[in-house]
Coordinates of C-alpha atoms and ligand atoms in Angstrom, one line a residue:
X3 CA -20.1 -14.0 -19.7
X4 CA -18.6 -14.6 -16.5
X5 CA -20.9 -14.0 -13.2
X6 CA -19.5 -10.8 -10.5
X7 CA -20.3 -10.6 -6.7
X8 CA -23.2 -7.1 -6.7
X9 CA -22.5 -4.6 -3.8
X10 CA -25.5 -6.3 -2.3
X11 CA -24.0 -10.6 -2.4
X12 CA -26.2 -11.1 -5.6
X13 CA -24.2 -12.7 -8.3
X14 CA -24.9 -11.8 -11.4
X15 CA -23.6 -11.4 -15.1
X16 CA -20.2 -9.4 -15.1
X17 CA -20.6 -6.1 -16.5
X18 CA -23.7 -4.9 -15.1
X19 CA -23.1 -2.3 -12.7
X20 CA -23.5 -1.8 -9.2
X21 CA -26.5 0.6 -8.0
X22 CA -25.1 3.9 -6.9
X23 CA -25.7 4.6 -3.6
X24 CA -27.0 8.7 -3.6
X25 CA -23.5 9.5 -2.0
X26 CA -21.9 7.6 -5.4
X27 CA -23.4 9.3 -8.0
X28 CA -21.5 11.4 -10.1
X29 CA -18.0 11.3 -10.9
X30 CA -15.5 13.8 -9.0
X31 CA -13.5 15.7 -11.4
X32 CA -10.0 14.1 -11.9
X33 CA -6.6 14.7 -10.3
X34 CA -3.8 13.2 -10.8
X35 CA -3.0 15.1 -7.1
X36 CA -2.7 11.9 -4.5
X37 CA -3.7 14.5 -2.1
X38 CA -6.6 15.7 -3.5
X39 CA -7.7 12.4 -4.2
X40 CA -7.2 11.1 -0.9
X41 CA -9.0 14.5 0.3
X42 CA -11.8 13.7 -2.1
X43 CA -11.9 9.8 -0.6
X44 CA -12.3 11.1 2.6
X45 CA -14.9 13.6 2.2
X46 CA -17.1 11.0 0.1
X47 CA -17.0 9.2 3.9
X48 CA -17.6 11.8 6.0
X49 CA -20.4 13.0 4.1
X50 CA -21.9 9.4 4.5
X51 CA -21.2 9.4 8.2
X52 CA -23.0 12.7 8.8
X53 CA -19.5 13.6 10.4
X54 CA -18.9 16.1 13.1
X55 CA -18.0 18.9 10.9
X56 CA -15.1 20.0 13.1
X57 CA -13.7 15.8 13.7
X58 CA -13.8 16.3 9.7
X59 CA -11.8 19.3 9.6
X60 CA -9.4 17.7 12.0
X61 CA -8.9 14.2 9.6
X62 CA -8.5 17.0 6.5
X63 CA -5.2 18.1 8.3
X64 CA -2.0 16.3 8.7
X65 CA -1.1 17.0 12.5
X66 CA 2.8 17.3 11.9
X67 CA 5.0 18.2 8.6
X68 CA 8.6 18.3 9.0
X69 CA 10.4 18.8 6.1
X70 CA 14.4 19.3 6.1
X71 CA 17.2 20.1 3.0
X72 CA 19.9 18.2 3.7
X73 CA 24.1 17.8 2.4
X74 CA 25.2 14.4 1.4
X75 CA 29.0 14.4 0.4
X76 CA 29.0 12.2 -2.9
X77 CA 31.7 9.9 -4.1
X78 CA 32.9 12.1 -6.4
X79 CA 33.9 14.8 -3.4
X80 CA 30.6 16.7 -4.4
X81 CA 28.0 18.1 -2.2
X82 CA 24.2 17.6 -2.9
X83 CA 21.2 18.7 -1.1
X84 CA 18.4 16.3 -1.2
X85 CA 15.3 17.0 0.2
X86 CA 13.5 14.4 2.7
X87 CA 10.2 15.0 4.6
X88 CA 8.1 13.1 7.2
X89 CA 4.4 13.5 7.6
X90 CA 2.3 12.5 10.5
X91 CA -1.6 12.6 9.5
X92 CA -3.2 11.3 13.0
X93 CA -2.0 9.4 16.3
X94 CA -5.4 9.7 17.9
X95 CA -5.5 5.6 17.8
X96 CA -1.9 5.0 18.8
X97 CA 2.1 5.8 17.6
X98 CA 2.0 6.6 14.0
X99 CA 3.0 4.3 11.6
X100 CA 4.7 4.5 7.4
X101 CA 6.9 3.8 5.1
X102 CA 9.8 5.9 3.9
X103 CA 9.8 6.5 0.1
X104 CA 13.2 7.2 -2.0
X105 CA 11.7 8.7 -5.4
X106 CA 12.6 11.2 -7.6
X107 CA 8.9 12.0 -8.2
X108 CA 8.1 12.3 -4.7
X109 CA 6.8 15.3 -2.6
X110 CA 4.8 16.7 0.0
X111 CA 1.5 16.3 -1.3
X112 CA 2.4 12.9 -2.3
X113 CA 3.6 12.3 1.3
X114 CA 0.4 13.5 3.0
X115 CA -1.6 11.7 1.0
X116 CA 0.1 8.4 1.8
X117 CA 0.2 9.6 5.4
X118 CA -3.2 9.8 5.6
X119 CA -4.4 6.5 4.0
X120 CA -2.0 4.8 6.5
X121 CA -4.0 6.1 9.0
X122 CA -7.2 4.5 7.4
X123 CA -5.4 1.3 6.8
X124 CA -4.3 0.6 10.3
X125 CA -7.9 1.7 11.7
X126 CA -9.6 -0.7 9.2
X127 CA -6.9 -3.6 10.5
X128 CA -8.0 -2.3 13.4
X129 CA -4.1 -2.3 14.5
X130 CA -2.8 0.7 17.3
X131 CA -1.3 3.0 14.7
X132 CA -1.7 6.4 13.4
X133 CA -0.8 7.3 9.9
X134 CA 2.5 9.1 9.0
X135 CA 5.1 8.7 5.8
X136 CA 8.2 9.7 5.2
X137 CA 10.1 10.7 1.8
X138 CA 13.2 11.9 0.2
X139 CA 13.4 13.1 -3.1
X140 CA 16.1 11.1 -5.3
X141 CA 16.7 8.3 -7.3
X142 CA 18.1 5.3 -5.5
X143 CA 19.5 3.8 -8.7
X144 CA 22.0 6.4 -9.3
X145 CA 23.1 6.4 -6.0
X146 CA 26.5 4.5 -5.0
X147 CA 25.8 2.3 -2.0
X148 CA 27.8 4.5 -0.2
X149 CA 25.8 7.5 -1.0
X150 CA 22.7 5.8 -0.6
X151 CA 23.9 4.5 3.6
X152 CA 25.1 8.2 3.7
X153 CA 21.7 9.5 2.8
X154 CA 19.4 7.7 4.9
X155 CA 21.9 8.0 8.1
X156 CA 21.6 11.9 7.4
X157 CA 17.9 12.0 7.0
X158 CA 17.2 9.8 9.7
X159 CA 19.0 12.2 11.8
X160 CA 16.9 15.2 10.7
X161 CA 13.8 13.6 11.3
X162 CA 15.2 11.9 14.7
X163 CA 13.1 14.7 16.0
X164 CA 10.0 13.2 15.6
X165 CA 10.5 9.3 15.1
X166 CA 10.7 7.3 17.7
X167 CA 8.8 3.6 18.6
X168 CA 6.4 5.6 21.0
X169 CA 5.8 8.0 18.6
X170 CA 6.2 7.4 14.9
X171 CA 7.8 3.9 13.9
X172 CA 9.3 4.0 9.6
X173 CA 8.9 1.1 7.9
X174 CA 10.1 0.4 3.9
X175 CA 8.2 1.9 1.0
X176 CA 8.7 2.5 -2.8
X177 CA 12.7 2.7 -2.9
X178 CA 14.0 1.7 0.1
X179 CA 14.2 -1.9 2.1
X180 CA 15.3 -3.8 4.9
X181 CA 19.1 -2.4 4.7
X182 CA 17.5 1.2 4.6
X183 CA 15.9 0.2 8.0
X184 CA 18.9 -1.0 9.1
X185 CA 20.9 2.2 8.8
X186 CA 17.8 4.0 10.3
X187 CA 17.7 1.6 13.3
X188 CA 21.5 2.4 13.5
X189 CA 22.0 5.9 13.4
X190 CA 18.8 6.4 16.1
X191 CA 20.3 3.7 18.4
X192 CA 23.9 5.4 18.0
X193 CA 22.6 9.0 18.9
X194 CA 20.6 7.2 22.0
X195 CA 23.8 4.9 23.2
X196 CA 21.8 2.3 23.3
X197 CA 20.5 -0.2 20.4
X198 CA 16.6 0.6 19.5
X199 CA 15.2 -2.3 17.3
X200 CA 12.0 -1.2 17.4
X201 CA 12.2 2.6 16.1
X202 CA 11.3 1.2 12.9
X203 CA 10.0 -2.1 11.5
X204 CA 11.0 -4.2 8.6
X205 CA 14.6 -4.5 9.3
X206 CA 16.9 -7.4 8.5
X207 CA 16.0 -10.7 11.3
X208 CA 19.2 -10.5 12.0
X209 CA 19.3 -7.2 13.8
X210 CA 15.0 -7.2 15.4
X211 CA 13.0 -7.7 11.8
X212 CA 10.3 -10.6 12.0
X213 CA 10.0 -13.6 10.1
X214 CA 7.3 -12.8 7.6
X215 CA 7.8 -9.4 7.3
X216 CA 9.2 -8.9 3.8
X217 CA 6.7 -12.0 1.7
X218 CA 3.8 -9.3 4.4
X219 CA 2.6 -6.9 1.5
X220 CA 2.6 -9.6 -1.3
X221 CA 1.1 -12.5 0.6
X222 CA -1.8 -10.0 2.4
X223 CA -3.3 -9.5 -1.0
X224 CA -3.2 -13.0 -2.4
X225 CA -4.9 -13.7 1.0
X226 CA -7.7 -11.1 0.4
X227 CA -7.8 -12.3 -3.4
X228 CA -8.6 -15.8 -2.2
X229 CA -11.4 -14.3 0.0
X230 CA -13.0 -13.0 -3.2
X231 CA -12.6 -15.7 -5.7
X232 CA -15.0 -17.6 -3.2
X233 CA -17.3 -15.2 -3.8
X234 CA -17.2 -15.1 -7.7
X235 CA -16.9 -18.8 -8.0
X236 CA -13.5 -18.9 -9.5
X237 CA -10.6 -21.4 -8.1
X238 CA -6.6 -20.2 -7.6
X239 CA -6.0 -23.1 -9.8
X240 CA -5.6 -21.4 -13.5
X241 CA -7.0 -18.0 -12.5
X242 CA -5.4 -15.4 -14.9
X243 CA -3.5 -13.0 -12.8
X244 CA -1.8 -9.4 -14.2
X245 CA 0.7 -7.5 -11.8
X246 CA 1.8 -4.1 -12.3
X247 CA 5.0 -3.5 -10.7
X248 CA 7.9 -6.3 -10.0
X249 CA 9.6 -5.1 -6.3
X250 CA 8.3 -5.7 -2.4
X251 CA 4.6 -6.0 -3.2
X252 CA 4.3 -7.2 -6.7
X253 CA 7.2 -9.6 -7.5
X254 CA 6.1 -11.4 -4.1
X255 CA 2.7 -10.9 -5.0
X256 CA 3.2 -12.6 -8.4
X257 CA 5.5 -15.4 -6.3
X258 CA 2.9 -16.2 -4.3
X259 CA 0.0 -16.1 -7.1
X260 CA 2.3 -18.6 -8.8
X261 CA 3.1 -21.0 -6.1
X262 CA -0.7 -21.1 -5.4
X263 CA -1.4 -22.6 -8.8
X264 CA -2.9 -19.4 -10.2
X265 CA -1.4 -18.1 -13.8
X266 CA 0.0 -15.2 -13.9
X267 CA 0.5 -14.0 -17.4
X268 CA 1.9 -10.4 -17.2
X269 CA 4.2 -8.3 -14.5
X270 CA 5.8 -5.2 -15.5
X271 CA 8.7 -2.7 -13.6
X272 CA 9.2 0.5 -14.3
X273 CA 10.5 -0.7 -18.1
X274 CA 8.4 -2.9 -19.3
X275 CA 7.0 -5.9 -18.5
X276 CA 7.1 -9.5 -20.0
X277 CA 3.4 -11.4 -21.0
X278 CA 2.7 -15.1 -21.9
X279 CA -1.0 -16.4 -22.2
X280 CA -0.2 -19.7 -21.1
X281 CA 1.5 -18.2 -17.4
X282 CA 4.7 -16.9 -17.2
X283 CA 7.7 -18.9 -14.8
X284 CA 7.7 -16.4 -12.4
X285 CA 10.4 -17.7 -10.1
X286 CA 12.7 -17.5 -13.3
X287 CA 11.9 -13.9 -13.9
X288 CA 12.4 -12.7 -10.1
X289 CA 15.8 -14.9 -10.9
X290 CA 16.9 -12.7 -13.6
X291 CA 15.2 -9.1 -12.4
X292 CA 17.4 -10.2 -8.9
X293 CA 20.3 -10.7 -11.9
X294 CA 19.8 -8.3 -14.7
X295 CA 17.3 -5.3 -13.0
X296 CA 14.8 -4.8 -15.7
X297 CA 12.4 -7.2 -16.9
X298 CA 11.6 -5.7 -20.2
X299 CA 14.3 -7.6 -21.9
X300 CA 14.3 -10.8 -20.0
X301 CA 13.8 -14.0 -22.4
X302 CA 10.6 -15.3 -21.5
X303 CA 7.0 -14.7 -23.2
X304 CA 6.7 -11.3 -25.5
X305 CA 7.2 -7.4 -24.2
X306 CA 4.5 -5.6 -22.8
X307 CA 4.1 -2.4 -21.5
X308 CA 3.5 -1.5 -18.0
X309 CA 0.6 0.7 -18.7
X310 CA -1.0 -1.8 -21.6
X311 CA -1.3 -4.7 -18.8
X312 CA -3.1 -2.8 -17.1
X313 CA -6.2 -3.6 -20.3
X314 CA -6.1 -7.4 -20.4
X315 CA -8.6 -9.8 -20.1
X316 CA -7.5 -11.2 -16.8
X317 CA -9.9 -12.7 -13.8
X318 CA -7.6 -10.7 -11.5
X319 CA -5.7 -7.5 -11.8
X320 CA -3.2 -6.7 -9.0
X321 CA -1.7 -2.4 -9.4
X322 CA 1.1 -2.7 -7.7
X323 CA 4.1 -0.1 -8.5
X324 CA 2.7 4.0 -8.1
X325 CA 0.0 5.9 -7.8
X326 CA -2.5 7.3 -10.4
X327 CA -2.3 3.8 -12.9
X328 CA -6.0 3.6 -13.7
X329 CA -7.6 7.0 -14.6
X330 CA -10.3 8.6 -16.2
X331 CA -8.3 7.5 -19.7
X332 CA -8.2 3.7 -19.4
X333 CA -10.7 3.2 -16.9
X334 CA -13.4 2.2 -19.7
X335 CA -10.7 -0.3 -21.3
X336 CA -9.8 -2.2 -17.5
X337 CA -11.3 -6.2 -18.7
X338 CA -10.1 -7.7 -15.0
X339 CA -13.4 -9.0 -13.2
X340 CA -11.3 -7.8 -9.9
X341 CA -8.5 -5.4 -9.1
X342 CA -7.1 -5.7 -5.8
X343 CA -4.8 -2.8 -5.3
X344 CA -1.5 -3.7 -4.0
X345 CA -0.1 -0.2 -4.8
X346 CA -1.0 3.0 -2.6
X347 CA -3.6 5.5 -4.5
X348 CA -3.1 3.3 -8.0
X349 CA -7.0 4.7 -9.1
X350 CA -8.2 8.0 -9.1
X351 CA -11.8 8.7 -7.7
X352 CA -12.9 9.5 -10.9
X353 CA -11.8 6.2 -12.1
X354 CA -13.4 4.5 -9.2
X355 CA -16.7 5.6 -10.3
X356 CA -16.1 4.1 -13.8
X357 CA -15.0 0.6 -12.3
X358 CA -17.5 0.8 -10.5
X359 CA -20.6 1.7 -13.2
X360 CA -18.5 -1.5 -15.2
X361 CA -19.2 -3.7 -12.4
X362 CA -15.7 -4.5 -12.0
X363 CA -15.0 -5.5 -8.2
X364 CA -12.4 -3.6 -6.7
X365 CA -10.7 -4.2 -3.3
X366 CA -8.7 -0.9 -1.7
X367 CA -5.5 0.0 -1.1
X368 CA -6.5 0.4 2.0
X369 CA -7.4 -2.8 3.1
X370 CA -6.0 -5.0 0.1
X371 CA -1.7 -3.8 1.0
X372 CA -2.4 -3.9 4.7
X373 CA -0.8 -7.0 5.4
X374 CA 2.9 -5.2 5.8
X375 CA 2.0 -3.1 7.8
X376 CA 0.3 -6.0 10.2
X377 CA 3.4 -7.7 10.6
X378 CA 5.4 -4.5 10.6
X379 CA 3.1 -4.5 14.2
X380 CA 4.0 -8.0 15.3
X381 CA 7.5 -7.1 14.3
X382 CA 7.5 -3.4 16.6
X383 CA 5.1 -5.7 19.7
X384 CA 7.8 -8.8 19.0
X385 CA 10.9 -5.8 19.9
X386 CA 9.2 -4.6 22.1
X387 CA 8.6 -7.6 24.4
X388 CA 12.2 -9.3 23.0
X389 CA 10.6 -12.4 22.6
X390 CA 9.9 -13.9 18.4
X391 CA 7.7 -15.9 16.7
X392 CA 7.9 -18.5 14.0
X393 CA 7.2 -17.9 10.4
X394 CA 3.8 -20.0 10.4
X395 CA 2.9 -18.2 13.4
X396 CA 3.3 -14.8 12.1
X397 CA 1.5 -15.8 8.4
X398 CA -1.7 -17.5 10.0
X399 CA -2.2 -14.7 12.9
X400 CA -1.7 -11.9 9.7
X401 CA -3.4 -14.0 7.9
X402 CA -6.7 -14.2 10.2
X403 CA -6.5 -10.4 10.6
X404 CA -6.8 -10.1 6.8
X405 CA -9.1 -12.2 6.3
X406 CA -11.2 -10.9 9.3
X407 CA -10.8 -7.1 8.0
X408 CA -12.1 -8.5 4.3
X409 CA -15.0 -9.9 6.1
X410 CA -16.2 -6.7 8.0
X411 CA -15.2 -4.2 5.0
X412 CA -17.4 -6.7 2.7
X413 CA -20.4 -7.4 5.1
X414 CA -20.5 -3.3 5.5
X415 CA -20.4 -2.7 1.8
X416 CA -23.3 -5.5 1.1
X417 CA -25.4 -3.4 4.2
X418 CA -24.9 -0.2 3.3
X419 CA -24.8 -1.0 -1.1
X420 CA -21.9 0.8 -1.0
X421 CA -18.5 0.0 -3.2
X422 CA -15.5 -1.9 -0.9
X423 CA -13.5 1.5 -0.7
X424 CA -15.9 3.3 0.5
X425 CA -17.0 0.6 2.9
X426 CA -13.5 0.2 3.9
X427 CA -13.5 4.0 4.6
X428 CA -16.7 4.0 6.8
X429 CA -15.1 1.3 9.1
X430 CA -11.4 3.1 9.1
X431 CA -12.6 6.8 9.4
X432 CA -15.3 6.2 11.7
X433 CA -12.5 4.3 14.1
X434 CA -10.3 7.2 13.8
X435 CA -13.1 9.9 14.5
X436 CA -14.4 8.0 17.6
X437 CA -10.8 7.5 19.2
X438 CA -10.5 11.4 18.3
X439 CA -14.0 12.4 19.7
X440 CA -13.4 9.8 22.7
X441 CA -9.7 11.5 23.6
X442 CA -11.3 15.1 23.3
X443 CA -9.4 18.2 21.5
X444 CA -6.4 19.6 24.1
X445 CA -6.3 21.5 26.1
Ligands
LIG507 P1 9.5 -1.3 -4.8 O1 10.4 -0.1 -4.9 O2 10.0 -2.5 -4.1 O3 8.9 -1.7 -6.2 C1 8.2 -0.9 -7.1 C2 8.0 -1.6 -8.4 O4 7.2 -0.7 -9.2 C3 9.3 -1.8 -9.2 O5 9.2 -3.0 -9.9 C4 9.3 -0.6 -10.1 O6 10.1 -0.9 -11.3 C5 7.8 -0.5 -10.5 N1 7.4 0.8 -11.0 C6 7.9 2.0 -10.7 N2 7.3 2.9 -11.5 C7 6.5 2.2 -12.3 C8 5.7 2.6 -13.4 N3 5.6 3.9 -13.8 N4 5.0 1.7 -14.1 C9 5.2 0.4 -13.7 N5 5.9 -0.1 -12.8 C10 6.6 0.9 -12.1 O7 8.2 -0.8 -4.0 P2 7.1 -1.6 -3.2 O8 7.5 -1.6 -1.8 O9 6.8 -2.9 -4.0 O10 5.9 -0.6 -3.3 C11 5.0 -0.6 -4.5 C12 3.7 0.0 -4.1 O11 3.1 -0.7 -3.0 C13 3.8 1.5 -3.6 O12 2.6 2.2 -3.9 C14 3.8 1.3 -2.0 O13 3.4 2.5 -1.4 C15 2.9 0.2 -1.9 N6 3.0 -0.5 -0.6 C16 4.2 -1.1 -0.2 C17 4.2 -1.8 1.0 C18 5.5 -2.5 1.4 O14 5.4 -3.3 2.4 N7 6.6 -2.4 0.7 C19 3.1 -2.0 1.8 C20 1.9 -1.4 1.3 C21 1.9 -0.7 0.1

């Protein structure tokens, strides 16, 4: 049996699990409400931090919610309404900041949710952001490209109202990408007169983006992964890695796993996914998934199904496609020693409390996917100034931020024997309810 890192630094035999704190007893009932959960995440913290009742009312509340119907003329000479929103949770430490998310499953609830753990994330980064997200409800596969440019010109004009890169900056999310942010970046700049790189982040180089920017999300985590394979004694070399989800933050994710030396023997999309014991060649699967789409019928190692990767016996276990992936159903079968969430909300509280009991090591959302939105701040500060940095310059400074946010969220959970999400929340929501209880409430 392989040895775990305890709460408190102790190693000891995997399985055994970690004390509960009095604030972690008991398993909160389960949702599969991203809201909710993100509602329940944050009340576990305040409780902890004896928060100002009123500060905790505040955080509870997104401050803005602007949600528009809007007419796309199709190819076809139809008219459709789609229906878009943007959410901003809190700007108390700086301009919000969030991506923009083309699904058909999305909505509000999901958008506030997100909303709000961006605001945790850039706190815990400790980056000048507030939290926001943005959303439109369709399906970007069944969209023409023209539809699609169409769409996001159209909503970005709706919600021109309340972006802007003193106010709330859009960056890419679930369904969209660095052409979406071009468009966006376009249509603002064309309603102003004057171009405006840095009303949004993660836009093509060409036109403002920053070197770094799109390998951010995928090579953040491997980052925070190597951080806690020192701690378990385990080496990149041959460590068994599982990613769920094959776009932005997984398929680099799994790139970057690979090129490290680690094996990575299962990714999944949406589809499927394909598995092979011995590691799977990566950089030939992102060949044909760039070529064919799915990867459930690609030719190399056997079919596997997203949700069924989720249960192997892997040293390292990276969610990285939607929300709500480990629940109160398979939290008892998860075998990884560690999950580092690359995905936004992927385990329910309830199944946090499982993993946890289970011993299995779990590093949030929160702090684990931060690394895009880090360099989606060098890329707003490098418009901003007009002036760029290399690639290896914007890698190693992200990099050190990761590795320094890893550091602090760990040494907090060892002090207060507290699991790394909540730890992470103590440092994030504590930031956000000083810079709110510093700033005052207006007038
Ligand atoms: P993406 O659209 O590029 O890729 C999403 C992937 O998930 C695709 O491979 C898709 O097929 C797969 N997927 C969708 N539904 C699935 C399902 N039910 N089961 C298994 N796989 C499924 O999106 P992305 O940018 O990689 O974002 C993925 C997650 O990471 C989201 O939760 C997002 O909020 C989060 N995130 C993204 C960024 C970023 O920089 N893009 C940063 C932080 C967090």
């Amino acid at each position: 049996m392989s040895t775990s890192v305890h709460a408190n630094g102790v190693h000891r035999k995997h399985r055994e699990p970690l004390p509960d704190a009095p604030e972690q007893i008991g398993a909160p009932p389960e949702s599969s409400n991203p809201y909710k959960n993100a509602l329940e995440q944050l009340d576990i913290a305040a409780q902890y931090l004896n928060l100002d009742p009123g500060i905790h009312e505040v955080l509870k509340h997104p401050e803005r919610e602007l949600t528009v119907n809007f007419p796309v003329k199709m190819e076809n000479g139809t008219t459709r309404v789609f229906t878009g929103y943007r959410v901003q949770h809190n700007i108390a430490r700086g301009p919000s900041k969030g991506g923009l998310r083309y699904s058909p499953r999305t909505d509000l609830d999901e958008v506030r949710a997100l909303a709000m753990w961006m605001t945790w994330k850039c706190a815990i980064v400790n980056i000048p952001f507030g939290g926001a997200k943005g959303g439109v409800v369709c399906d970007p596969r069944a969209l023409t490209p023209l539809e699609l440019e169409r769409l996001t010109r159209r909503y970005a004009s709706e919600i021109s109202i309340v972006i802007g890169e003193h106010t709330d900056i859009p960056a890419p999310d679930m369904g969209t990408n660095a052409q979406t942010m071009a468009w966006v970046m376009d249509t603002i700049s064309m309603a102003r007169g004057h171009t405006a790189p840095a009303v949004v982040t993660g836009k093509p180089i060409a036109i403002g983006g920053s070197e770094g920017r799109s390998d951010a999300t995928g090579r953040g985590i491997v980052c925070i992964a190597l951080e806690v394979i020192k701690e378990f004694g385990l080496k990149m070399d041959g460590l068994r890695v599982a990613v769920q989800g094959f776009g932005n933050v997984g398929g680099v994710a799994a790139r970057i796993f690979h090129e490290a030396g680690a094996k990575v023997v299962a990714v999944s999309d949406a589809l499927g996914g394909r598995y092979d014991e011995n590691g799977l060649d990566i950089p030939r699967l992102i060949q044909y998934a760039n070529r064919d789409g799915s990867l459930s019928e690609q030719p190399i190692g056997e079919a596997i199904g997203a949700k069924e990767l989720l249960e192997l016996d892997v040293d390292v276990l990276v969610p990285a496609a939607i929300e709500n992936q480990i629940t109160a159903e398979n939290a008892a079968r998860i075998k990884a020693k560690i999950v580092i969430e690359g995905a936004n909300g992927p385990t329910t509280p309830t199944a946090d409390h499982i993993l946890r009991e289970r011993g299995i090591f779990l590093v949030p959302d929160v702090l684990a996917n931060a690394g895009g939105v880090v360099v989606s701040y060098f890329e707003w500060v490098q418009d901003l100034q007009c002036f760029f940095w290399d690639e290896a310059e914007v890698n190693e400074k992200m990099q050190a931020i990761m590795r320094r946010s890893y550091r602090d969220v760990r040494q907090m959970s060892l002090d207060k024997k507290v699991d790394m999400r909540l730890a992470a929340y103590l440092i994030g929501v504590k930031r956000v309810a000083d810079a709110a209880l510093i700033r005052g409430i207006f007038p």
